[in-house]
Amino acid sequence: MIRTLLLFICITHLFAIQGEQITRRDELEIIIGGGDATPSSPPDDQNCPPPPPPPCPPPPQPKPSPPPPKSPPPPPPKPSPQPPKRKSPPPQPPSGFDSPRLALVFPVIQKFKKLVEPYDPKGITKTWNGKDICAYKGFSCDKVPFYNQQAVAGVKFNNFNFGGPNLTLTEFLMGLPDIVFFHANSNSFTGLIPTELNKLKYLYELDLSNNKFSGNFPYQVLRGNKLLFLDLRFNNFAGVVPPEVFGLNLDLLFINNNKFIQKLPDNLGQTTALYLTLANNKFIGGIPPSIGRASNTLLEVLFLNNKLTGCLPYQIGLLKKATVFDVGSNSLTGPIPLSFQCLRKMELLNLARNKFHGEVPEAVCGLPGLSNFTVSYNYFTQVGPQCRKLIKNGVLDVKMNCILDLPNQRTPGECNHFFSTIKPCPNEKMLTYVPCTGGYSSYQLESLDVAMSGPATAPGPAQGLGRASYGALSPH
């Protein structure tokens, strides 16, 4: 009890010091840990000072003003004018050569020389010494346009008879980048023709005639888009000629004396060739009517010695510039189309050794420039006065036909047998169409014309085959 009293005095003293009085008993009991009553809220003291006000929020900060726009950078200083560049002098040719373009091909030629030297019967390669390439036999030089330098522009190996087991063309020809013409008639080149002829941008003439090429038609030549002259005659090419060949922009196309077996392509008349020689192959079927489309270009065309059949299309008469037309030694039949009288520039017309029949048209015999007209070994039955004049003058050859009043004709038995088997031409009326007059004509000959003209002497063999295309019928 004394201890409790002492504790109470101490606590009272402590609160007095703090300026506060505890007057209620239950509060005291709570402090010392006694009693179970829940303390009630102290009464509001009206004398307590009010709580301090909350601090004022800081004044709003003004938004920062945007930075002033950047002034544009000063323009870069103008470059000081450069002194004009001096033109660099042209490259100096390697020592001893006339130009860098000649130096470029020197190793190519020397490598080819080693290849053919053991098979050079005429000693041509003995001249291929030193650096004066333009003096080598078989080579020609000229200025190449882009470089304005001397370069090897031409190769002419005709009749050199180069041989050897590995005489191929690709490496040598493609090593002459400035070549304009390559003539290699009568050698022993073999293998493949280069596949990248289009890279030879100046190559206009390619003559590989009378060599030992074989296989299918060399499609590689279709890439020679600058070619104007293509001569592949007298080789052993076989198979078919692609129609695209007749779409090349050629002036001359010689593919005679090979082993091509096919019908002539329908686009034959698309050719731009002035000279077209397809002779001595095995072409079959008829001559395509499209040939008339070549009316503004074709000068000479040789179809002789193939296996052509059928009747001649009237469109041949559209070839207004043609001077030579030769279909000899085939199996063509029917009458001569009257459109042939439109061939006003024709000089040599060969229809020999076929199965033509009917009359020889007077209008054709009246062509002004006709100097050689051959219809021998056919089955013609009539000739008129104009044609008989040509017979007499040795221009028209009619031997071995069925013309009763002329010598050197077939026997009646041969003629009768033939006429018992002939078949009419399809669309026969068009054979009487004359395009240069725009009308139709007649085949009928007055019998009086034959009787009045009397017999004529048969001429000797046809003369005057000295035309450009006929030269292609020789291998050399």
CSV table of C-alpha atoms in Angstrom, one decimal:
chain,number,residue,atom,x,y,z
A,1,MET,CA,0.0,0.0,0.0
A,2,ILE,CA,2.8,2.4,0.8
A,3,ARG,CA,4.5,1.4,-2.4
A,4,THR,CA,1.4,2.3,-4.4
A,5,LEU,CA,1.0,5.6,-2.7
A,6,LEU,CA,4.6,6.5,-3.4
A,7,LEU,CA,4.2,5.7,-7.0
A,8,PHE,CA,1.1,7.8,-7.3
A,9,ILE,CA,2.9,10.8,-5.7
A,10,CYS,CA,5.7,10.5,-8.2
A,11,ILE,CA,3.4,10.3,-11.2
A,12,THR,CA,1.3,13.2,-10.0
A,13,HIS,CA,4.4,15.2,-9.6
A,14,LEU,CA,5.6,14.3,-13.1
A,15,PHE,CA,2.3,15.4,-14.7
A,16,ALA,CA,2.4,18.6,-12.7
A,17,ILE,CA,5.7,19.4,-14.1
A,18,GLN,CA,4.3,18.8,-17.6
A,19,GLY,CA,1.4,21.2,-16.8
A,20,GLU,CA,-1.2,18.5,-16.9
A,21,GLN,CA,-3.5,17.0,-14.1
A,22,ILE,CA,-5.0,13.6,-13.9
A,23,THR,CA,-8.1,13.9,-11.7
A,24,ARG,CA,-10.1,10.8,-12.5
A,25,ARG,CA,-9.4,7.5,-10.8
A,26,ASP,CA,-10.1,5.2,-13.7
A,27,GLU,CA,-7.5,7.0,-15.7
A,28,LEU,CA,-5.0,6.4,-12.9
A,29,GLU,CA,-5.9,2.7,-12.8
A,30,ILE,CA,-5.2,2.5,-16.5
A,31,ILE,CA,-1.8,4.0,-16.0
A,32,ILE,CA,-0.8,1.7,-13.2
A,33,GLY,CA,-2.3,-1.3,-15.0
A,34,GLY,CA,-5.4,-1.9,-12.8
A,35,GLY,CA,-9.2,-2.0,-13.7
A,36,ASP,CA,-11.1,-3.4,-16.6
A,37,ALA,CA,-13.2,-0.4,-17.8
A,38,THR,CA,-12.7,1.0,-21.3
A,39,PRO,CA,-11.5,4.6,-21.1
A,40,SER,CA,-13.8,7.2,-22.4
A,41,SER,CA,-12.7,9.9,-24.7
A,42,PRO,CA,-11.3,12.9,-22.9
A,43,PRO,CA,-13.6,15.9,-23.0
A,44,ASP,CA,-12.8,18.6,-25.5
A,45,ASP,CA,-10.7,21.2,-23.9
A,46,GLN,CA,-12.0,24.5,-25.1
A,47,ASN,CA,-8.9,26.2,-23.9
A,48,CYS,CA,-6.4,24.2,-26.1
A,49,PRO,CA,-4.9,26.2,-28.9
A,50,PRO,CA,-6.1,25.2,-32.5
A,51,PRO,CA,-3.7,23.0,-34.4
A,52,PRO,CA,-1.4,24.8,-36.7
A,53,PRO,CA,-2.7,25.3,-40.3
A,54,PRO,CA,-1.3,23.0,-43.0
A,55,PRO,CA,1.7,24.4,-44.8
A,56,CYS,CA,0.8,26.4,-48.0
A,57,PRO,CA,1.5,24.5,-51.2
A,58,PRO,CA,4.4,26.0,-53.1
A,59,PRO,CA,3.4,28.5,-55.7
A,60,PRO,CA,3.1,27.0,-59.2
A,61,GLN,CA,6.3,27.2,-61.2
A,62,PRO,CA,5.9,28.9,-64.6
A,63,LYS,CA,6.4,26.6,-67.6
A,64,PRO,CA,9.8,26.9,-69.1
A,65,SER,CA,9.7,29.0,-72.2
A,66,PRO,CA,10.7,27.0,-75.4
A,67,PRO,CA,14.2,27.5,-76.5
A,68,PRO,CA,14.7,30.1,-79.2
A,69,PRO,CA,14.8,28.6,-82.7
A,70,LYS,CA,18.2,27.6,-83.9
A,71,SER,CA,19.5,29.8,-86.5
A,72,PRO,CA,20.4,27.9,-89.8
A,73,PRO,CA,24.0,26.9,-90.1
A,74,PRO,CA,26.0,29.2,-92.2
A,75,PRO,CA,26.3,27.8,-95.8
A,76,PRO,CA,29.5,25.9,-96.5
A,77,PRO,CA,32.1,28.0,-98.1
A,78,LYS,CA,32.1,27.7,-101.9
A,79,PRO,CA,34.9,25.4,-103.1
A,80,SER,CA,37.6,27.3,-104.8
A,81,PRO,CA,37.5,26.6,-108.6
A,82,GLN,CA,39.6,23.7,-109.6
A,83,PRO,CA,42.1,24.1,-112.4
A,84,PRO,CA,40.9,22.4,-115.6
A,85,LYS,CA,42.0,18.7,-115.7
A,86,ARG,CA,44.5,17.9,-118.3
A,87,LYS,CA,43.5,15.2,-120.6
A,88,SER,CA,45.5,12.1,-119.9
A,89,PRO,CA,47.6,11.2,-122.8
A,90,PRO,CA,46.6,8.0,-124.7
A,91,PRO,CA,48.1,4.9,-123.3
A,92,GLN,CA,51.4,4.1,-124.8
A,93,PRO,CA,51.6,0.8,-126.7
A,94,PRO,CA,53.8,-1.8,-125.3
A,95,SER,CA,57.2,-1.8,-126.7
A,96,GLY,CA,57.4,-2.9,-130.3
A,97,PHE,CA,53.6,-2.9,-131.0
A,98,ASP,CA,51.7,-0.2,-133.0
A,99,SER,CA,48.9,-0.1,-130.5
A,100,PRO,CA,47.7,-1.7,-127.2
A,101,ARG,CA,44.9,-3.4,-129.2
A,102,LEU,CA,47.5,-5.2,-131.3
A,103,ALA,CA,49.5,-6.2,-128.2
A,104,LEU,CA,46.3,-7.6,-126.7
A,105,VAL,CA,45.8,-10.2,-129.5
A,106,PHE,CA,49.5,-11.1,-129.9
A,107,PRO,CA,49.5,-14.0,-127.4
A,108,VAL,CA,46.2,-15.3,-128.9
A,109,ILE,CA,47.7,-15.5,-132.4
A,110,GLN,CA,50.9,-17.0,-131.1
A,111,LYS,CA,49.0,-19.7,-129.2
A,112,PHE,CA,47.0,-20.5,-132.4
A,113,LYS,CA,50.2,-20.6,-134.4
A,114,LYS,CA,51.6,-23.4,-132.1
A,115,LEU,CA,48.4,-25.3,-132.6
A,116,VAL,CA,48.4,-25.3,-136.4
A,117,GLU,CA,52.1,-25.0,-137.2
A,118,PRO,CA,52.6,-28.7,-137.6
A,119,TYR,CA,49.5,-28.9,-139.9
A,120,ASP,CA,50.3,-25.9,-142.2
A,121,PRO,CA,51.0,-27.3,-145.6
A,122,LYS,CA,51.5,-23.9,-147.2
A,123,GLY,CA,53.8,-22.5,-144.6
A,124,ILE,CA,51.5,-19.6,-143.8
A,125,THR,CA,52.5,-19.4,-140.1
A,126,LYS,CA,56.1,-18.8,-141.0
A,127,THR,CA,55.1,-15.2,-141.6
A,128,TRP,CA,53.6,-14.9,-138.1
A,129,ASN,CA,56.8,-13.7,-136.5
A,130,GLY,CA,57.7,-10.4,-134.7
A,131,LYS,CA,55.3,-7.8,-133.5
A,132,ASP,CA,54.2,-6.3,-136.8
A,133,ILE,CA,50.9,-8.3,-136.7
A,134,CYS,CA,49.4,-6.4,-139.6
A,135,ALA,CA,52.1,-7.9,-141.8
A,136,TYR,CA,51.1,-11.5,-140.9
A,137,LYS,CA,49.6,-13.3,-143.9
A,138,GLY,CA,45.9,-13.8,-143.4
A,139,PHE,CA,45.4,-10.9,-141.0
A,140,SER,CA,44.1,-7.4,-141.8
A,141,CYS,CA,44.2,-4.3,-139.6
A,142,ASP,CA,42.2,-1.1,-139.3
A,143,LYS,CA,41.3,1.4,-136.7
A,144,VAL,CA,38.8,0.2,-134.1
A,145,PRO,CA,36.2,3.0,-133.6
A,146,PHE,CA,35.9,3.1,-129.8
A,147,TYR,CA,39.6,3.1,-129.1
A,148,ASN,CA,40.7,4.8,-132.3
A,149,GLN,CA,43.7,2.4,-132.4
A,150,GLN,CA,45.0,0.0,-135.0
A,151,ALA,CA,43.5,-3.5,-134.3
A,152,VAL,CA,43.1,-6.8,-136.0
A,153,ALA,CA,39.9,-6.2,-138.0
A,154,GLY,CA,39.9,-9.2,-140.4
A,155,VAL,CA,41.0,-12.8,-140.8
A,156,LYS,CA,41.1,-14.4,-144.2
A,157,PHE,CA,42.3,-18.0,-144.1
A,158,ASN,CA,40.5,-19.1,-147.3
A,159,ASN,CA,42.2,-22.2,-148.8
A,160,PHE,CA,45.0,-22.2,-146.3
A,161,ASN,CA,44.2,-25.9,-145.5
A,162,PHE,CA,45.0,-25.6,-141.9
A,163,GLY,CA,44.5,-29.0,-140.2
A,164,GLY,CA,45.2,-30.9,-137.0
A,165,PRO,CA,43.1,-33.0,-134.6
A,166,ASN,CA,42.2,-30.0,-132.3
A,167,LEU,CA,41.5,-27.2,-134.7
A,168,THR,CA,38.7,-25.6,-132.9
A,169,LEU,CA,37.4,-22.1,-133.3
A,170,THR,CA,36.2,-20.7,-130.0
A,171,GLU,CA,39.3,-19.7,-128.1
A,172,PHE,CA,40.9,-18.2,-131.2
A,173,LEU,CA,37.9,-16.3,-132.6
A,174,MET,CA,36.8,-15.0,-129.2
A,175,GLY,CA,40.3,-13.8,-128.5
A,176,LEU,CA,40.0,-11.3,-131.4
A,177,PRO,CA,37.6,-8.7,-129.8
A,178,ASP,CA,37.8,-6.2,-132.7
A,179,ILE,CA,37.2,-8.6,-135.5
A,180,VAL,CA,34.9,-7.5,-138.4
A,181,PHE,CA,35.2,-10.4,-140.8
A,182,PHE,CA,36.3,-14.0,-140.3
A,183,HIS,CA,36.7,-16.0,-143.5
A,184,ALA,CA,38.0,-19.5,-143.1
A,185,ASN,CA,36.9,-21.4,-146.2
A,186,SER,CA,38.6,-24.7,-146.9
A,187,ASN,CA,40.3,-25.7,-143.7
A,188,SER,CA,39.7,-28.4,-141.1
A,189,PHE,CA,38.0,-26.5,-138.3
A,190,THR,CA,35.8,-28.7,-136.2
A,191,GLY,CA,34.0,-28.7,-132.8
A,192,LEU,CA,31.5,-26.0,-131.8
A,193,ILE,CA,30.9,-22.5,-132.9
A,194,PRO,CA,31.4,-19.9,-130.1
A,195,THR,CA,28.3,-19.4,-128.0
A,196,GLU,CA,29.0,-15.8,-127.2
A,197,LEU,CA,29.2,-14.3,-130.7
A,198,ASN,CA,27.2,-11.4,-129.5
A,199,LYS,CA,30.2,-10.2,-127.6
A,200,LEU,CA,32.0,-9.6,-130.9
A,201,LYS,CA,30.3,-6.4,-131.4
A,202,TYR,CA,31.9,-5.6,-134.8
A,203,LEU,CA,31.6,-9.1,-136.4
A,204,TYR,CA,29.6,-8.7,-139.6
A,205,GLU,CA,30.9,-11.6,-141.8
A,206,LEU,CA,31.3,-15.2,-140.7
A,207,ASP,CA,32.5,-17.7,-143.4
A,208,LEU,CA,33.0,-21.3,-142.1
A,209,SER,CA,32.4,-23.0,-145.4
A,210,ASN,CA,34.1,-26.2,-146.4
A,211,ASN,CA,35.3,-27.3,-143.0
A,212,LYS,CA,34.5,-30.3,-140.8
A,213,PHE,CA,31.7,-29.0,-138.7
A,214,SER,CA,28.9,-31.5,-138.0
A,215,GLY,CA,25.9,-32.1,-135.8
A,216,ASN,CA,22.7,-30.0,-135.7
A,217,PHE,CA,22.4,-26.5,-137.1
A,218,PRO,CA,24.7,-24.2,-135.0
A,219,TYR,CA,22.2,-22.3,-133.1
A,220,GLN,CA,25.0,-20.2,-131.7
A,221,VAL,CA,25.0,-18.1,-134.9
A,222,LEU,CA,21.6,-16.7,-133.9
A,223,ARG,CA,23.4,-14.7,-131.2
A,224,GLY,CA,25.5,-12.9,-133.9
A,225,ASN,CA,23.1,-10.0,-134.0
A,226,LYS,CA,25.4,-7.9,-136.2
A,227,LEU,CA,26.0,-10.6,-138.8
A,228,LEU,CA,25.3,-9.6,-142.4
A,229,PHE,CA,27.1,-12.5,-144.1
A,230,LEU,CA,26.7,-16.1,-142.9
A,231,ASP,CA,28.3,-18.9,-145.0
A,232,LEU,CA,28.0,-22.4,-143.6
A,233,ARG,CA,28.0,-24.4,-146.9
A,234,PHE,CA,29.9,-27.6,-147.5
A,235,ASN,CA,29.9,-28.9,-143.9
A,236,ASN,CA,28.1,-31.9,-142.4
A,237,PHE,CA,25.4,-30.1,-140.5
A,238,ALA,CA,22.1,-32.1,-140.4
A,239,GLY,CA,18.6,-31.9,-139.0
A,240,VAL,CA,16.5,-28.8,-139.3
A,241,VAL,CA,17.2,-25.1,-139.9
A,242,PRO,CA,15.5,-23.1,-137.1
A,243,PRO,CA,13.0,-20.6,-138.5
A,244,GLU,CA,14.8,-17.8,-136.5
A,245,VAL,CA,17.6,-18.0,-139.1
A,246,PHE,CA,15.3,-16.3,-141.6
A,247,GLY,CA,14.7,-13.6,-139.1
A,248,LEU,CA,18.3,-12.5,-139.0
A,249,ASN,CA,19.2,-9.3,-140.6
A,250,LEU,CA,21.4,-10.9,-143.2
A,251,ASP,CA,22.4,-9.8,-146.7
A,252,LEU,CA,23.8,-13.2,-147.6
A,253,LEU,CA,22.8,-16.7,-146.3
A,254,PHE,CA,24.6,-19.8,-147.8
A,255,ILE,CA,23.7,-23.1,-146.2
A,256,ASN,CA,23.9,-25.3,-149.3
A,257,ASN,CA,25.7,-28.6,-149.4
A,258,ASN,CA,24.8,-29.9,-146.0
A,259,LYS,CA,22.4,-32.6,-144.8
A,260,PHE,CA,19.4,-30.6,-143.7
A,261,ILE,CA,16.1,-32.6,-143.9
A,262,GLN,CA,12.9,-30.7,-143.4
A,263,LYS,CA,10.1,-28.7,-144.9
A,264,LEU,CA,11.1,-25.2,-145.7
A,265,PRO,CA,10.0,-22.9,-142.8
A,266,ASP,CA,6.8,-21.0,-143.3
A,267,ASN,CA,8.6,-17.7,-142.5
A,268,LEU,CA,11.1,-18.2,-145.4
A,269,GLY,CA,10.0,-14.9,-146.9
A,270,GLN,CA,10.9,-13.1,-143.7
A,271,THR,CA,14.5,-13.2,-144.8
A,272,THR,CA,16.3,-9.9,-145.6
A,273,ALA,CA,18.9,-11.8,-147.6
A,274,LEU,CA,19.9,-10.5,-151.1
A,275,TYR,CA,21.5,-13.9,-151.8
A,276,LEU,CA,19.9,-17.1,-150.5
A,277,THR,CA,21.3,-20.5,-151.3
A,278,LEU,CA,19.6,-23.6,-149.9
A,279,ALA,CA,20.8,-26.0,-152.7
A,280,ASN,CA,22.0,-29.5,-152.4
A,281,ASN,CA,20.3,-30.5,-149.2
A,282,LYS,CA,17.2,-32.6,-148.6
A,283,PHE,CA,14.5,-30.0,-148.1
A,284,ILE,CA,11.0,-31.4,-148.8
A,285,GLY,CA,7.5,-30.1,-149.4
A,286,GLY,CA,6.6,-27.0,-151.3
A,287,ILE,CA,8.1,-23.5,-151.5
A,288,PRO,CA,6.2,-21.4,-148.9
A,289,PRO,CA,3.9,-18.6,-150.3
A,290,SER,CA,5.6,-16.3,-147.8
A,291,ILE,CA,8.5,-16.0,-150.3
A,292,GLY,CA,6.6,-13.1,-151.8
A,293,ARG,CA,7.3,-11.0,-148.7
A,294,ALA,CA,11.0,-10.8,-149.8
A,295,SER,CA,10.0,-8.8,-152.8
A,296,ASN,CA,12.0,-5.8,-151.9
A,297,THR,CA,15.3,-7.5,-151.1
A,298,LEU,CA,15.8,-11.0,-152.7
A,299,LEU,CA,18.0,-10.9,-155.7
A,300,GLU,CA,19.1,-14.5,-156.1
A,301,VAL,CA,17.6,-17.7,-154.7
A,302,LEU,CA,18.8,-21.3,-155.3
A,303,PHE,CA,16.6,-24.2,-154.3
A,304,LEU,CA,18.1,-26.7,-156.8
A,305,ASN,CA,18.8,-30.3,-156.0
A,306,ASN,CA,16.6,-30.9,-153.1
A,307,LYS,CA,13.4,-33.0,-152.8
A,308,LEU,CA,10.8,-30.2,-153.1
A,309,THR,CA,7.3,-31.2,-154.3
A,310,GLY,CA,4.0,-29.5,-155.2
A,311,CYS,CA,3.2,-26.6,-157.4
A,312,LEU,CA,5.0,-23.2,-157.5
A,313,PRO,CA,3.1,-20.5,-155.6
A,314,TYR,CA,2.1,-17.4,-157.7
A,315,GLN,CA,3.8,-15.3,-155.0
A,316,ILE,CA,7.1,-16.0,-156.7
A,317,GLY,CA,6.0,-13.4,-159.2
A,318,LEU,CA,6.2,-10.7,-156.6
A,319,LEU,CA,10.0,-10.9,-156.5
A,320,LYS,CA,10.4,-7.8,-158.5
A,321,LYS,CA,14.1,-7.4,-157.9
A,322,ALA,CA,15.1,-11.0,-158.4
A,323,THR,CA,17.6,-11.8,-161.2
A,324,VAL,CA,18.2,-15.5,-160.5
A,325,PHE,CA,15.6,-18.1,-159.6
A,326,ASP,CA,16.7,-21.8,-159.6
A,327,VAL,CA,14.5,-24.8,-158.6
A,328,GLY,CA,16.2,-27.3,-160.8
A,329,SER,CA,16.4,-31.0,-159.9
A,330,ASN,CA,13.5,-31.3,-157.6
A,331,SER,CA,10.0,-33.0,-158.0
A,332,LEU,CA,8.0,-29.8,-158.5
A,333,THR,CA,5.0,-30.0,-160.8
A,334,GLY,CA,2.1,-28.0,-162.4
A,335,PRO,CA,2.2,-25.2,-164.9
A,336,ILE,CA,4.5,-22.2,-164.7
A,337,PRO,CA,2.5,-19.5,-162.9
A,338,LEU,CA,1.7,-16.6,-165.2
A,339,SER,CA,2.8,-14.3,-162.4
A,340,PHE,CA,6.4,-15.1,-163.6
A,341,GLN,CA,5.8,-12.5,-166.3
A,342,CYS,CA,6.2,-9.9,-163.5
A,343,LEU,CA,9.8,-10.9,-162.9
A,344,ARG,CA,11.0,-8.0,-165.0
A,345,LYS,CA,14.6,-8.1,-163.8
A,346,MET,CA,15.0,-11.9,-164.2
A,347,GLU,CA,18.1,-13.0,-166.0
A,348,LEU,CA,18.5,-16.6,-165.1
A,349,LEU,CA,15.5,-18.9,-164.7
A,350,ASN,CA,16.1,-22.6,-164.1
A,351,LEU,CA,13.1,-25.0,-163.9
A,352,ALA,CA,14.9,-28.0,-165.4
A,353,ARG,CA,14.6,-31.6,-164.2
A,354,ASN,CA,11.2,-31.4,-162.5
A,355,LYS,CA,7.6,-32.5,-163.5
A,356,PHE,CA,6.3,-29.2,-164.9
A,357,HIS,CA,3.8,-29.4,-167.8
A,358,GLY,CA,1.6,-27.4,-170.0
A,359,GLU,CA,2.9,-24.6,-172.1
A,360,VAL,CA,5.9,-22.4,-171.7
A,361,PRO,CA,4.2,-18.9,-171.2
A,362,GLU,CA,5.0,-16.5,-174.0
A,363,ALA,CA,4.9,-13.6,-171.6
A,364,VAL,CA,7.8,-15.2,-169.6
A,365,CYS,CA,9.8,-15.7,-172.8
A,366,GLY,CA,9.3,-11.9,-173.3
A,367,LEU,CA,11.0,-10.8,-170.1
A,368,PRO,CA,13.5,-8.1,-171.2
A,369,GLY,CA,16.6,-9.2,-169.3
A,370,LEU,CA,16.3,-13.0,-169.7
A,371,SER,CA,19.6,-14.5,-170.8
A,372,ASN,CA,19.3,-18.1,-169.6
A,373,PHE,CA,16.0,-19.9,-169.4
A,374,THR,CA,16.0,-23.7,-168.9
A,375,VAL,CA,13.0,-26.0,-168.8
A,376,SER,CA,14.7,-29.2,-170.0
A,377,TYR,CA,13.7,-32.6,-168.6
A,378,ASN,CA,10.1,-31.7,-167.9
A,379,TYR,CA,6.8,-32.4,-169.7
A,380,PHE,CA,5.9,-29.2,-171.5
A,381,THR,CA,3.9,-29.6,-174.6
A,382,GLN,CA,3.8,-26.2,-176.2
A,383,VAL,CA,6.0,-23.2,-177.0
A,384,GLY,CA,5.0,-20.1,-178.9
A,385,PRO,CA,6.8,-17.8,-181.3
A,386,GLN,CA,8.5,-15.6,-178.6
A,387,CYS,CA,9.8,-18.7,-176.9
A,388,ARG,CA,11.0,-20.2,-180.2
A,389,LYS,CA,13.1,-17.1,-180.8
A,390,LEU,CA,14.8,-17.8,-177.5
A,391,ILE,CA,15.4,-21.4,-178.5
A,392,LYS,CA,16.9,-20.3,-181.7
A,393,ASN,CA,19.2,-17.8,-179.9
A,394,GLY,CA,20.4,-20.4,-177.4
A,395,VAL,CA,18.6,-18.7,-174.5
A,396,LEU,CA,15.8,-21.2,-173.9
A,397,ASP,CA,16.6,-24.9,-173.4
A,398,VAL,CA,13.6,-27.2,-173.9
A,399,LYS,CA,15.1,-30.6,-174.6
A,400,MET,CA,13.5,-33.7,-173.2
A,401,ASN,CA,10.0,-32.5,-172.9
A,402,CYS,CA,6.8,-33.5,-174.9
A,403,ILE,CA,6.9,-30.9,-177.6
A,404,LEU,CA,6.0,-32.9,-180.7
A,405,ASP,CA,7.6,-30.8,-183.4
A,406,LEU,CA,11.0,-30.2,-181.7
A,407,PRO,CA,14.0,-32.6,-181.6
A,408,ASN,CA,15.4,-34.2,-178.5
A,409,GLN,CA,12.1,-34.8,-176.8
A,410,ARG,CA,10.8,-37.6,-174.6
A,411,THR,CA,9.2,-40.6,-176.3
A,412,PRO,CA,5.4,-40.6,-176.7
A,413,GLY,CA,5.2,-43.5,-174.2
A,414,GLU,CA,6.9,-41.5,-171.5
A,415,CYS,CA,4.7,-38.5,-172.1
A,416,ASN,CA,1.5,-40.6,-172.1
A,417,HIS,CA,2.4,-42.3,-168.9
A,418,PHE,CA,3.1,-39.0,-167.1
A,419,PHE,CA,-0.1,-37.4,-168.3
A,420,SER,CA,-2.1,-40.4,-167.0
A,421,THR,CA,-0.8,-39.8,-163.5
A,422,ILE,CA,-0.7,-36.0,-163.0
A,423,LYS,CA,-2.9,-34.4,-160.4
A,424,PRO,CA,-4.2,-30.8,-160.5
A,425,CYS,CA,-2.6,-28.1,-158.3
A,426,PRO,CA,-4.7,-26.8,-155.4
A,427,ASN,CA,-6.3,-23.4,-156.2
A,428,GLU,CA,-5.3,-23.6,-159.8
A,429,LYS,CA,-7.0,-20.3,-160.7
A,430,MET,CA,-4.3,-18.4,-158.8
A,431,LEU,CA,-1.7,-19.8,-161.2
A,432,THR,CA,-3.3,-17.5,-163.8
A,433,TYR,CA,-3.1,-14.4,-161.5
A,434,VAL,CA,-0.7,-11.7,-162.7
A,435,PRO,CA,0.0,-9.4,-159.7
A,436,CYS,CA,1.8,-6.7,-161.7
A,437,THR,CA,-1.4,-6.2,-163.8
A,438,GLY,CA,-3.9,-7.0,-161.0
A,439,GLY,CA,-5.8,-9.4,-163.2
A,440,TYR,CA,-5.9,-12.9,-164.6
A,441,SER,CA,-4.6,-14.3,-167.8
A,442,SER,CA,-5.0,-17.4,-169.9
A,443,TYR,CA,-2.7,-20.3,-170.7
A,444,GLN,CA,-4.3,-21.1,-174.0
A,445,LEU,CA,-2.0,-20.9,-177.1
A,446,GLU,CA,-3.4,-20.6,-180.6
A,447,SER,CA,-2.4,-23.7,-182.5
A,448,LEU,CA,-1.8,-21.5,-185.5
A,449,ASP,CA,1.1,-19.9,-183.5
A,450,VAL,CA,2.9,-23.2,-183.3
A,451,ALA,CA,2.2,-24.1,-186.9
A,452,MET,CA,3.4,-20.8,-188.3
A,453,SER,CA,6.6,-20.7,-186.2
A,454,GLY,CA,7.9,-23.9,-187.7
A,455,PRO,CA,10.6,-26.2,-186.2
A,456,ALA,CA,13.5,-24.7,-184.3
A,457,THR,CA,16.8,-26.1,-183.4
A,458,ALA,CA,17.4,-27.0,-179.8
A,459,PRO,CA,20.1,-25.0,-178.1
A,460,GLY,CA,23.2,-26.4,-176.4
A,461,PRO,CA,23.5,-26.6,-172.6
A,462,ALA,CA,22.6,-23.5,-170.7
A,463,GLN,CA,25.3,-20.9,-170.6
A,464,GLY,CA,26.2,-18.0,-168.4
A,465,LEU,CA,26.0,-19.4,-164.8
A,466,GLY,CA,28.5,-16.7,-163.7
A,467,ARG,CA,26.2,-15.3,-161.0
A,468,ALA,CA,27.1,-14.5,-157.4
A,469,SER,CA,25.0,-17.3,-155.8
A,470,TYR,CA,26.4,-20.0,-158.2
A,471,GLY,CA,29.8,-19.4,-156.9
A,472,ALA,CA,28.6,-20.9,-153.6
A,473,LEU,CA,28.1,-24.2,-155.4
A,474,SER,CA,31.8,-24.6,-155.4
A,475,PRO,CA,33.5,-25.5,-152.1
A,476,HIS,CA,36.4,-23.2,-152.6
